[in-house]
Amino acid sequence: MHEFISTWVARHGATRDKLLPLLHALQEEVGHVDDTLVPAIAESLNLSRADVHGVITFYHDFRRQPAGRHVVKLCRAESCQARGGAAMEEAAAERLGVRMGETRGDGQISLEPVYCLGLCAIGPNALVDGRPVARIDDAALERIASQVAA
Ligand code: FES
């Protein structure tokens, strides 16, 4: 991965404003941004390790560990919460066997928060492997559970 970082920086530049694009590129390449890469990222963009770590941990989009084979994201923003999102989150965690923000022990499913999918009027909403699923209810949860079992 160090080679990926140096190649990326050589192509796109070593300025501080390249931190977010580099982190996105790394996550796209390997699925997460491993903590062991923080020193190399910091050095290549002339930032402190604390700067890099702070950005990785601030943005929910960055994963520090590999994701499960399936990723279920549940919307935690206001409209979905007003439409029963918190109860659905609890039901999803129970049905899928994984707590919010974690990956199930068998590596099959990661359950993650997302903050508004632009479908506020038809919430509560989810993203299942990148596809939006609206009006999450018990039936929808069953369909999701079947989908992510494979
Ligand atoms: S608040 Fe959930 S989609 Fe907008």
PDB file of N, CA, C and O in Angstrom, residues 71-76 80 83 85 88 92 96 114 116-148:
ATOM      1  N   VAL A  71     -22.639  -4.794   3.181  1.00  0.00           N
ATOM      2  CA  VAL A  71     -22.678  -3.608   4.040  1.00  0.00           C
ATOM      3  C   VAL A  71     -24.096  -3.045   4.048  1.00  0.00           C
ATOM      4  O   VAL A  71     -24.646  -2.707   3.004  1.00  0.00           O
ATOM      5  N   VAL A  72     -24.680  -3.012   5.236  1.00  0.00           N
ATOM      6  CA  VAL A  72     -26.012  -2.434   5.418  1.00  0.00           C
ATOM      7  C   VAL A  72     -25.823  -1.126   6.172  1.00  0.00           C
ATOM      8  O   VAL A  72     -25.286  -1.104   7.277  1.00  0.00           O
ATOM      9  N   LYS A  73     -26.256  -0.038   5.535  1.00  0.00           N
ATOM     10  CA  LYS A  73     -26.176   1.270   6.179  1.00  0.00           C
ATOM     11  C   LYS A  73     -27.587   1.729   6.486  1.00  0.00           C
ATOM     12  O   LYS A  73     -28.450   1.697   5.608  1.00  0.00           O
ATOM     13  N   LEU A  74     -27.790   2.161   7.715  1.00  0.00           N
ATOM     14  CA  LEU A  74     -29.100   2.663   8.118  1.00  0.00           C
ATOM     15  C   LEU A  74     -29.004   4.166   8.354  1.00  0.00           C
ATOM     16  O   LEU A  74     -28.057   4.631   8.989  1.00  0.00           O
ATOM     17  N   CYS A  75     -30.021   4.878   7.844  1.00  0.00           N
ATOM     18  CA  CYS A  75     -30.007   6.332   7.965  1.00  0.00           C
ATOM     19  C   CYS A  75     -30.332   6.749   9.395  1.00  0.00           C
ATOM     20  O   CYS A  75     -31.336   6.334   9.966  1.00  0.00           O
ATOM     21  N   ARG A  76     -29.463   7.597   9.923  1.00  0.00           N
ATOM     22  CA  ARG A  76     -29.651   8.112  11.280  1.00  0.00           C
ATOM     23  C   ARG A  76     -30.011   9.592  11.277  1.00  0.00           C
ATOM     24  O   ARG A  76     -30.007  10.219  12.332  1.00  0.00           O
ATOM     25  N   CYS A  80     -35.530  10.312   9.022  1.00  0.00           N
ATOM     26  CA  CYS A  80     -35.649   8.866   9.224  1.00  0.00           C
ATOM     27  C   CYS A  80     -35.830   8.532  10.702  1.00  0.00           C
ATOM     28  O   CYS A  80     -36.564   7.607  11.043  1.00  0.00           O
ATOM     29  N   ARG A  83     -39.308   8.933  11.631  1.00  0.00           N
ATOM     30  CA  ARG A  83     -40.169   7.906  11.041  1.00  0.00           C
ATOM     31  C   ARG A  83     -39.856   6.511  11.603  1.00  0.00           C
ATOM     32  O   ARG A  83     -40.073   5.514  10.927  1.00  0.00           O
ATOM     33  N   GLY A  85     -36.744   5.369  12.732  1.00  0.00           N
ATOM     34  CA  GLY A  85     -35.415   4.854  12.413  1.00  0.00           C
ATOM     35  C   GLY A  85     -34.713   4.174  13.579  1.00  0.00           C
ATOM     36  O   GLY A  85     -34.049   3.151  13.396  1.00  0.00           O
ATOM     37  N   MET A  88     -36.093   0.750  14.076  1.00  0.00           N
ATOM     38  CA  MET A  88     -35.649  -0.113  12.968  1.00  0.00           C
ATOM     39  C   MET A  88     -34.186  -0.498  13.134  1.00  0.00           C
ATOM     40  O   MET A  88     -33.779  -1.613  12.810  1.00  0.00           O
ATOM     41  N   ALA A  92     -32.939  -4.170  13.237  1.00  0.00           N
ATOM     42  CA  ALA A  92     -31.951  -4.624  12.249  1.00  0.00           C
ATOM     43  C   ALA A  92     -30.763  -5.288  12.946  1.00  0.00           C
ATOM     44  O   ALA A  92     -30.286  -6.349  12.524  1.00  0.00           O
ATOM     45  N   LEU A  96     -30.053  -9.068  12.094  1.00  0.00           N
ATOM     46  CA  LEU A  96     -28.829  -9.351  11.333  1.00  0.00           C
ATOM     47  C   LEU A  96     -27.706  -9.897  12.217  1.00  0.00           C
ATOM     48  O   LEU A  96     -26.686 -10.370  11.720  1.00  0.00           O
ATOM     49  N   VAL A 114     -25.524   6.002   8.245  1.00  0.00           N
ATOM     50  CA  VAL A 114     -25.356   6.944   7.143  1.00  0.00           C
ATOM     51  C   VAL A 114     -26.237   8.134   7.502  1.00  0.00           C
ATOM     52  O   VAL A 114     -27.210   7.973   8.259  1.00  0.00           O
ATOM     53  N   CYS A 116     -28.451  10.703   5.936  1.00  0.00           N
ATOM     54  CA  CYS A 116     -29.357  11.196   4.893  1.00  0.00           C
ATOM     55  C   CYS A 116     -28.978  10.686   3.504  1.00  0.00           C
ATOM     56  O   CYS A 116     -27.864  10.872   3.021  1.00  0.00           O
ATOM     57  N   LEU A 117     -29.933  10.039   2.904  1.00  0.00           N
ATOM     58  CA  LEU A 117     -29.762   9.487   1.564  1.00  0.00           C
ATOM     59  C   LEU A 117     -30.574  10.278   0.544  1.00  0.00           C
ATOM     60  O   LEU A 117     -30.687   9.889  -0.611  1.00  0.00           O
ATOM     61  N   GLY A 118     -31.187  11.378   0.996  1.00  0.00           N
ATOM     62  CA  GLY A 118     -31.996  12.189   0.097  1.00  0.00           C
ATOM     63  C   GLY A 118     -33.359  11.579  -0.200  1.00  0.00           C
ATOM     64  O   GLY A 118     -34.002  11.942  -1.170  1.00  0.00           O
ATOM     65  N   LEU A 119     -33.773  10.652   0.620  1.00  0.00           N
ATOM     66  CA  LEU A 119     -35.078  10.000   0.433  1.00  0.00           C
ATOM     67  C   LEU A 119     -35.948  10.231   1.669  1.00  0.00           C
ATOM     68  O   LEU A 119     -36.717   9.357   2.075  1.00  0.00           O
ATOM     69  N   CYS A 120     -35.817  11.398   2.248  1.00  0.00           N
ATOM     70  CA  CYS A 120     -36.363  11.655   3.583  1.00  0.00           C
ATOM     71  C   CYS A 120     -37.866  11.396   3.694  1.00  0.00           C
ATOM     72  O   CYS A 120     -38.337  10.961   4.740  1.00  0.00           O
ATOM     73  N   ALA A 121     -38.613  11.658   2.642  1.00  0.00           N
ATOM     74  CA  ALA A 121     -40.073  11.546   2.716  1.00  0.00           C
ATOM     75  C   ALA A 121     -40.555  10.100   2.761  1.00  0.00           C
ATOM     76  O   ALA A 121     -41.719   9.852   3.059  1.00  0.00           O
ATOM     77  N   ILE A 122     -39.660   9.164   2.449  1.00  0.00           N
ATOM     78  CA  ILE A 122     -40.098   7.756   2.403  1.00  0.00           C
ATOM     79  C   ILE A 122     -39.248   6.878   3.320  1.00  0.00           C
ATOM     80  O   ILE A 122     -39.026   5.702   3.049  1.00  0.00           O
ATOM     81  N   GLY A 123     -38.790   7.470   4.432  1.00  0.00           N
ATOM     82  CA  GLY A 123     -37.971   6.727   5.393  1.00  0.00           C
ATOM     83  C   GLY A 123     -38.799   5.853   6.304  1.00  0.00           C
ATOM     84  O   GLY A 123     -40.035   5.885   6.204  1.00  0.00           O
ATOM     85  N   PRO A 124     -38.191   5.128   7.201  1.00  0.00           N
ATOM     86  CA  PRO A 124     -36.732   5.085   7.369  1.00  0.00           C
ATOM     87  C   PRO A 124     -36.057   4.327   6.221  1.00  0.00           C
ATOM     88  O   PRO A 124     -36.625   3.401   5.665  1.00  0.00           O
ATOM     89  N   ASN A 125     -34.850   4.767   5.919  1.00  0.00           N
ATOM     90  CA  ASN A 125     -34.165   4.252   4.735  1.00  0.00           C
ATOM     91  C   ASN A 125     -32.833   3.579   5.056  1.00  0.00           C
ATOM     92  O   ASN A 125     -32.227   3.828   6.089  1.00  0.00           O
ATOM     93  N   ALA A 126     -32.422   2.761   4.085  1.00  0.00           N
ATOM     94  CA  ALA A 126     -31.152   2.048   4.223  1.00  0.00           C
ATOM     95  C   ALA A 126     -30.448   2.013   2.880  1.00  0.00           C
ATOM     96  O   ALA A 126     -31.045   2.275   1.831  1.00  0.00           O
ATOM     97  N   LEU A 127     -29.194   1.666   2.932  1.00  0.00           N
ATOM     98  CA  LEU A 127     -28.422   1.342   1.729  1.00  0.00           C
ATOM     99  C   LEU A 127     -27.923  -0.074   1.943  1.00  0.00           C
ATOM    100  O   LEU A 127     -27.273  -0.364   2.952  1.00  0.00           O
ATOM    101  N   VAL A 128     -28.246  -0.957   1.032  1.00  0.00           N
ATOM    102  CA  VAL A 128     -27.793  -2.341   1.168  1.00  0.00           C
ATOM    103  C   VAL A 128     -26.849  -2.624   0.003  1.00  0.00           C
ATOM    104  O   VAL A 128     -27.272  -2.613  -1.155  1.00  0.00           O
ATOM    105  N   ASP A 129     -25.601  -2.797   0.320  1.00  0.00           N
ATOM    106  CA  ASP A 129     -24.561  -2.959  -0.700  1.00  0.00           C
ATOM    107  C   ASP A 129     -24.654  -1.865  -1.758  1.00  0.00           C
ATOM    108  O   ASP A 129     -24.557  -2.117  -2.963  1.00  0.00           O
ATOM    109  N   GLY A 130     -24.884  -0.653  -1.289  1.00  0.00           N
ATOM    110  CA  GLY A 130     -24.895   0.508  -2.178  1.00  0.00           C
ATOM    111  C   GLY A 130     -26.235   0.811  -2.818  1.00  0.00           C
ATOM    112  O   GLY A 130     -26.371   1.821  -3.495  1.00  0.00           O
ATOM    113  N   ARG A 131     -27.224  -0.063  -2.622  1.00  0.00           N
ATOM    114  CA  ARG A 131     -28.538   0.184  -3.220  1.00  0.00           C
ATOM    115  C   ARG A 131     -29.514   0.707  -2.167  1.00  0.00           C
ATOM    116  O   ARG A 131     -29.663   0.092  -1.105  1.00  0.00           O
ATOM    117  N   PRO A 132     -30.226   1.799  -2.485  1.00  0.00           N
ATOM    118  CA  PRO A 132     -31.163   2.335  -1.511  1.00  0.00           C
ATOM    119  C   PRO A 132     -32.382   1.439  -1.310  1.00  0.00           C
ATOM    120  O   PRO A 132     -32.890   0.855  -2.273  1.00  0.00           O
ATOM    121  N   VAL A 133     -32.792   1.311  -0.078  1.00  0.00           N
ATOM    122  CA  VAL A 133     -34.020   0.586   0.254  1.00  0.00           C
ATOM    123  C   VAL A 133     -34.844   1.530   1.128  1.00  0.00           C
ATOM    124  O   VAL A 133     -34.390   1.952   2.188  1.00  0.00           O
ATOM    125  N   ALA A 134     -36.048   1.867   0.680  1.00  0.00           N
ATOM    126  CA  ALA A 134     -36.887   2.834   1.385  1.00  0.00           C
ATOM    127  C   ALA A 134     -37.920   2.111   2.241  1.00  0.00           C
ATOM    128  O   ALA A 134     -38.149   0.910   2.099  1.00  0.00           O
ATOM    129  N   ARG A 135     -38.521   2.903   3.117  1.00  0.00           N
ATOM    130  CA  ARG A 135     -39.611   2.417   3.979  1.00  0.00           C
ATOM    131  C   ARG A 135     -39.253   1.095   4.664  1.00  0.00           C
ATOM    132  O   ARG A 135     -39.952   0.088   4.535  1.00  0.00           O
ATOM    133  N   ILE A 136     -38.177   1.111   5.374  1.00  0.00           N
ATOM    134  CA  ILE A 136     -37.754  -0.103   6.077  1.00  0.00           C
ATOM    135  C   ILE A 136     -38.777  -0.442   7.162  1.00  0.00           C
ATOM    136  O   ILE A 136     -39.080   0.370   8.032  1.00  0.00           O
ATOM    137  N   ASP A 137     -39.311  -1.629   7.067  1.00  0.00           N
ATOM    138  CA  ASP A 137     -40.193  -2.159   8.097  1.00  0.00           C
ATOM    139  C   ASP A 137     -39.772  -3.609   8.348  1.00  0.00           C
ATOM    140  O   ASP A 137     -38.741  -4.053   7.814  1.00  0.00           O
ATOM    141  N   ASP A 138     -40.554  -4.344   9.116  1.00  0.00           N
ATOM    142  CA  ASP A 138     -40.148  -5.717   9.436  1.00  0.00           C
ATOM    143  C   ASP A 138     -40.018  -6.583   8.181  1.00  0.00           C
ATOM    144  O   ASP A 138     -39.106  -7.401   8.071  1.00  0.00           O
ATOM    145  N   ALA A 139     -40.947  -6.394   7.225  1.00  0.00           N
ATOM    146  CA  ALA A 139     -40.904  -7.186   5.993  1.00  0.00           C
ATOM    147  C   ALA A 139     -39.648  -6.841   5.180  1.00  0.00           C
ATOM    148  O   ALA A 139     -38.964  -7.730   4.652  1.00  0.00           O
ATOM    149  N   ALA A 140     -39.365  -5.559   5.090  1.00  0.00           N
ATOM    150  CA  ALA A 140     -38.167  -5.131   4.347  1.00  0.00           C
ATOM    151  C   ALA A 140     -36.912  -5.673   5.021  1.00  0.00           C
ATOM    152  O   ALA A 140     -35.958  -6.101   4.355  1.00  0.00           O
ATOM    153  N   LEU A 141     -36.932  -5.693   6.333  1.00  0.00           N
ATOM    154  CA  LEU A 141     -35.795  -6.206   7.093  1.00  0.00           C
ATOM    155  C   LEU A 141     -35.573  -7.698   6.808  1.00  0.00           C
ATOM    156  O   LEU A 141     -34.429  -8.153   6.680  1.00  0.00           O
ATOM    157  N   GLU A 142     -36.667  -8.430   6.679  1.00  0.00           N
ATOM    158  CA  GLU A 142     -36.558  -9.856   6.332  1.00  0.00           C
ATOM    159  C   GLU A 142     -35.932 -10.025   4.956  1.00  0.00           C
ATOM    160  O   GLU A 142     -35.087 -10.900   4.742  1.00  0.00           O
ATOM    161  N   ARG A 143     -36.366  -9.196   3.996  1.00  0.00           N
ATOM    162  CA  ARG A 143     -35.799  -9.281   2.638  1.00  0.00           C
ATOM    163  C   ARG A 143     -34.303  -8.952   2.667  1.00  0.00           C
ATOM    164  O   ARG A 143     -33.496  -9.613   2.014  1.00  0.00           O
ATOM    165  N   ILE A 144     -33.963  -7.939   3.439  1.00  0.00           N
ATOM    166  CA  ILE A 144     -32.553  -7.568   3.547  1.00  0.00           C
ATOM    167  C   ILE A 144     -31.750  -8.713   4.170  1.00  0.00           C
ATOM    168  O   ILE A 144     -30.672  -9.074   3.703  1.00  0.00           O
ATOM    169  N   ALA A 145     -32.314  -9.310   5.226  1.00  0.00           N
ATOM    170  CA  ALA A 145     -31.609 -10.403   5.909  1.00  0.00           C
ATOM    171  C   ALA A 145     -31.360 -11.565   4.944  1.00  0.00           C
ATOM    172  O   ALA A 145     -30.284 -12.170   4.949  1.00  0.00           O
ATOM    173  N   SER A 146     -32.347 -11.884   4.081  1.00  0.00           N
ATOM    174  CA  SER A 146     -32.159 -12.960   3.097  1.00  0.00           C
ATOM    175  C   SER A 146     -31.084 -12.579   2.093  1.00  0.00           C
ATOM    176  O   SER A 146     -30.235 -13.398   1.733  1.00  0.00           O
ATOM    177  N   GLN A 147     -31.155 -11.336   1.654  1.00  0.00           N
ATOM    178  CA  GLN A 147     -30.199 -10.870   0.647  1.00  0.00           C
ATOM    179  C   GLN A 147     -28.753 -10.942   1.150  1.00  0.00           C
ATOM    180  O   GLN A 147     -27.864 -11.362   0.407  1.00  0.00           O
ATOM    181  N   VAL A 148     -28.539 -10.561   2.382  1.00  0.00           N
ATOM    182  CA  VAL A 148     -27.173 -10.514   2.890  1.00  0.00           C
ATOM    183  C   VAL A 148     -26.711 -11.841   3.491  1.00  0.00           C
ATOM    184  O   VAL A 148     -25.571 -11.956   3.938  1.00  0.00           O
TER     185      VAL A 148
END
